[in-house]
Structures are given as structure tokens and as C-alpha cells.
């Protein structure tokens, strides 16, 4: 047995014996041992190479093992590995300055966390303390993290096992023209009606009881739902009318994924709080945070902010964020994400034209969904909402077909997401999309009309 295979065996043996995996029935999973990764590729110990079209968990925005990012972490580790949050630290200060610089005006302060859930948790806490109100409005078809507050705000089935959840969250429907809850047939109807619905929810809940609206400006895991052009402006105006804090959860959509620093900037809307994580440093070291408006920050000038974390603003994580933002600028990563979007859109349209199982393709930047249906006529989903077991077989077949062909996409419910690193070359993009095109033939046979 080669050394590589011995490492693979011990990795898998110890994983199965000792690692308790997230979101899984422990006995029913069969993880692949990853031997290495570089750029947009990863490989296992048997020499199988995969195009990482899920960017792991849609976080490795700069690709794997970016040399400048690795070097920055190594350099920082040699200098000073950790500094408690009560002290000032050069990397933390610089990371906060750079993050504030790329955020909309009048959001100048950063509260650092270890990841996305802690970011949304703290943003909701800030909004409640700032307004003195309790309720938070959140969308159905959303994910905000798996701590108690963030899972309560989540609008998908991952919340159900944690119920009864933290009181005070009310869910509303966002815009989604392909499956309109408002019987809309155009983007502008969908926009208008989704805003009217939110207005009504605010009226019925009592505006004076609502601290915040939290939303993903471009919904991620729950469908890559790009809002109609005027929707976010409408939500901003509604929040302004009622003194409600607008929280943009940019954990997945931010840091270049949509071709902007923060996706909401595409519509020229400024929220009061921005939650970030993932792409801020491509997950090389855990990091997240909340960018805080001057007005909310001022609430805590002479009043203690009752929240903190031992690793808030961790030195290595912040050093990697500094390096990451500099790489974004030096390598025009936002431009590259937009160029990927320009290439993915037409390529997916061609794929849709070929495969009857494709109901809709949508997205922007390096953030795309292929929505799969049994019938284009009825739009019946290829697998039911939240399918598992035998019901989910078509999507398992598709994922297996992709992996056999050397591409590793992200799948959720009846969708396949194309979310490669923003640094993916156009040649690799074409290669990966070709493999997905080929894999889709496996599920065309489920089409009923
Ligand atoms: C929009 C959004 N918010 C929050 C989170 C939670 O982030 P984390 O897993 O880092 O806690 C995620 C994770 O996927 C996310 O997509």
C-alpha cells in the first residue's frame, strides 16, 4: 500500500470513528478524503480530480491555496498568532479599515465574529438593543446560520428541528417570479406585490414592535434568487418609514460572489448592518462579522455592547482578510466574477435549451442556479420540497453523475448551483459546464411531458 493510501485509510477510519459531521445522519454518510486542492481544483487520494464548482461551501472565493493568501497567514503566524479582543491589533485594525472602505458610506465599524451565524446573531442583537423593539422579520427561503437566534430567523426546514425557536421572528415571502406567491407574471408585478405583502406584514405585526428586517439581498442556498431591480430599494424605504433596521446578510452573496463587494451595492441600497463571513478571506481561517452603521454604532458609545467572543478579530483571520482584500484589488477579482457571469449566463441558456429537465436558470457573477423540474408546463419540482430518501434519488443521481465526470457542484432540493471560485479560468468554466451538461442527461429521463 502506498503512503498516500495509508493516509487515506487512516483519515477515513478516524473520520468514521471520531468525527461528528454537521447536518448528517452519522451512519449514512460516506465522505471523500480530500488529498489536496489548488485554484479551482481538488483531488482525492485515488487521483480523482474535481472542478470545485461549489467553492467548498460557497466560500473559497479566491480559489484554493492562493499563494499570496497562504504566505500572508504564514507571515502573520510567525509574527503574532493571537491577541485578545480587548487589545488593539495591527491586522485587526487594518482589516476593519479595509472592510469599512468597501462597504457603503456611513458604515464605518466592524464587529468581528468567527463565522456567519455569529454575525447574524449579533446583528439581530444590535438591532434589538438599538431600537428597543423585539421582533425580527425574515424571509421564507432563507438561511442565516445554525445558532439559536440565526436558526430562528432561517426560513427553511433546517429550522424545524430547533423549534420552538427564539420568540419574535416573523417570516414573510420574498420575490421569486418562477414560483410566485403573488400570482405575478412579470418582474415588476412580483416586485410590487412582494413589497405590498411586506407592508401588510408590518401593519399586522405593528411597526413599533419590529426591530429589524433581515434578508439575503440575493438569496443563496434557497435558490439564488436575484431580486427584481426595485425590490431592495422598496424594502429600504419601508424600513425608513418605520424606523426599522435593515440587516443585509451578505455571508454568501458578499465579497465578490455577485460581482460587487456586497451584492446589495448592485442596487445602490445601503443597509444599516451588513453580515459577512465566507468570501471575506475565502475561509482559510474562520472569520465573519457585522459592519455597523454610524448611527447604530453611536448607540453603544456610552452604553456597553453586551456581546463578545474570545476570538473576535483573531489575528490570523484578520491578517488573511487584509491579504484577501488586497488580492481582490490587485487581481481585479470583482471584474473576474462579472466576466464569469457574462460567460455562465449564455452557457446555461444553451444547456436549458437542450435539457427538458431544466425549468429555469438564473443568477449573476459566480452565483448561478439550475432549477430542475419534471414538467416545464406545471413546473413540478424534480424532487419534492425538502425531499429525502427515495424521493431525493433524482438529485442523488445527478450529483453522482457530476462527480463521476469530475465536477463537484452544490445541490439543494431540486437545484444544482454553479458557484465556482471567482478566480476560475474561462477554460475551466467551460470544461465544468460541459461536464454538468453531460450529467444532466441522467435526469432528463424523469421528465413527464
Ligand atoms: C446567507 C448565510 N448566512 C449565514 C450563514 C451561516 O454562516 P456560518 O456557516 O459561517 O455560520 C450562511 C452559511 O451558509 C449563509 O449562507
PDB file of N, CA and C and ligand atoms in Angstrom, residues 115-117 143-145 216 221 249 251-252 278, ligand 1:
ATOM      1  N   UNK A 115     -17.693  33.502  12.246  1.00  0.00           N
ATOM      2  CA  UNK A 115     -18.381  32.999  11.056  1.00  0.00           C
ATOM      3  C   UNK A 115     -19.703  33.702  10.875  1.00  0.00           C
ATOM      4  N   UNK A 116     -20.519  33.147   9.957  1.00  0.00           N
ATOM      5  CA  UNK A 116     -21.746  33.818   9.555  1.00  0.00           C
ATOM      6  C   UNK A 116     -22.846  33.800  10.604  1.00  0.00           C
ATOM      7  N   UNK A 117     -23.037  32.669  11.281  1.00  0.00           N
ATOM      8  CA  UNK A 117     -24.134  32.581  12.249  1.00  0.00           C
ATOM      9  C   UNK A 117     -23.950  33.589  13.373  1.00  0.00           C
ATOM     10  N   UNK A 143     -31.452  31.344   4.700  1.00  0.00           N
ATOM     11  CA  UNK A 143     -30.641  30.675   5.715  1.00  0.00           C
ATOM     12  C   UNK A 143     -29.773  31.731   6.380  1.00  0.00           C
ATOM     13  N   UNK A 144     -29.764  31.743   7.719  1.00  0.00           N
ATOM     14  CA  UNK A 144     -28.973  32.756   8.420  1.00  0.00           C
ATOM     15  C   UNK A 144     -28.009  32.148   9.434  1.00  0.00           C
ATOM     16  N   UNK A 145     -27.896  30.801   9.475  1.00  0.00           N
ATOM     17  CA  UNK A 145     -26.947  30.192  10.403  1.00  0.00           C
ATOM     18  C   UNK A 145     -27.634  29.244  11.354  1.00  0.00           C
ATOM     19  N   UNK A 216     -31.255  38.097   2.803  1.00  0.00           N
ATOM     20  CA  UNK A 216     -30.114  37.907   1.914  1.00  0.00           C
ATOM     21  C   UNK A 216     -30.460  38.701   0.651  1.00  0.00           C
ATOM     22  N   UNK A 221     -28.459  29.741  -0.635  1.00  0.00           N
ATOM     23  CA  UNK A 221     -28.755  28.310  -0.627  1.00  0.00           C
ATOM     24  C   UNK A 221     -30.181  28.015  -1.067  1.00  0.00           C
ATOM     25  N   UNK A 249     -27.807  40.229   5.026  1.00  0.00           N
ATOM     26  CA  UNK A 249     -26.974  39.055   5.284  1.00  0.00           C
ATOM     27  C   UNK A 249     -26.214  38.748   3.995  1.00  0.00           C
ATOM     28  N   UNK A 251     -23.427  37.021   3.881  1.00  0.00           N
ATOM     29  CA  UNK A 251     -22.470  35.962   4.200  1.00  0.00           C
ATOM     30  C   UNK A 251     -22.106  35.164   2.945  1.00  0.00           C
ATOM     31  N   UNK A 252     -23.105  34.831   2.119  1.00  0.00           N
ATOM     32  CA  UNK A 252     -22.815  34.053   0.916  1.00  0.00           C
ATOM     33  C   UNK A 252     -22.683  34.943  -0.328  1.00  0.00           C
ATOM     34  N   UNK A 278     -17.495  33.883   5.126  1.00  0.00           N
ATOM     35  CA  UNK A 278     -17.094  33.147   3.918  1.00  0.00           C
ATOM     36  C   UNK A 278     -16.043  33.859   3.043  1.00  0.00           C
TER      37      UNK A 278
HETATM   38  C1  LIG B   1     -26.649  33.734   3.972  1.00  0.00           C
HETATM   39  C2  LIG B   1     -25.961  32.976   5.079  1.00  0.00           C
HETATM   40  N1  LIG B   1     -25.986  33.469   6.319  1.00  0.00           N
HETATM   41  C3  LIG B   1     -25.381  32.852   7.348  1.00  0.00           C
HETATM   42  C4  LIG B   1     -24.725  31.656   7.148  1.00  0.00           C
HETATM   43  C5  LIG B   1     -24.070  30.966   8.302  1.00  0.00           C
HETATM   44  O1  LIG B   1     -22.690  31.061   8.205  1.00  0.00           O
HETATM   45  P1  LIG B   1     -21.751  30.060   9.027  1.00  0.00           P
HETATM   46  O2  LIG B   1     -21.972  28.696   8.464  1.00  0.00           O
HETATM   47  O3  LIG B   1     -20.370  30.610   8.788  1.00  0.00           O
HETATM   48  O4  LIG B   1     -22.153  30.162  10.461  1.00  0.00           O
HETATM   49  C6  LIG B   1     -24.669  31.097   5.865  1.00  0.00           C
HETATM   50  C7  LIG B   1     -23.990  29.817   5.623  1.00  0.00           C
HETATM   51  O5  LIG B   1     -24.122  29.186   4.609  1.00  0.00           O
HETATM   52  C8  LIG B   1     -25.307  31.776   4.803  1.00  0.00           C
HETATM   53  O6  LIG B   1     -25.312  31.279   3.556  1.00  0.00           O
END
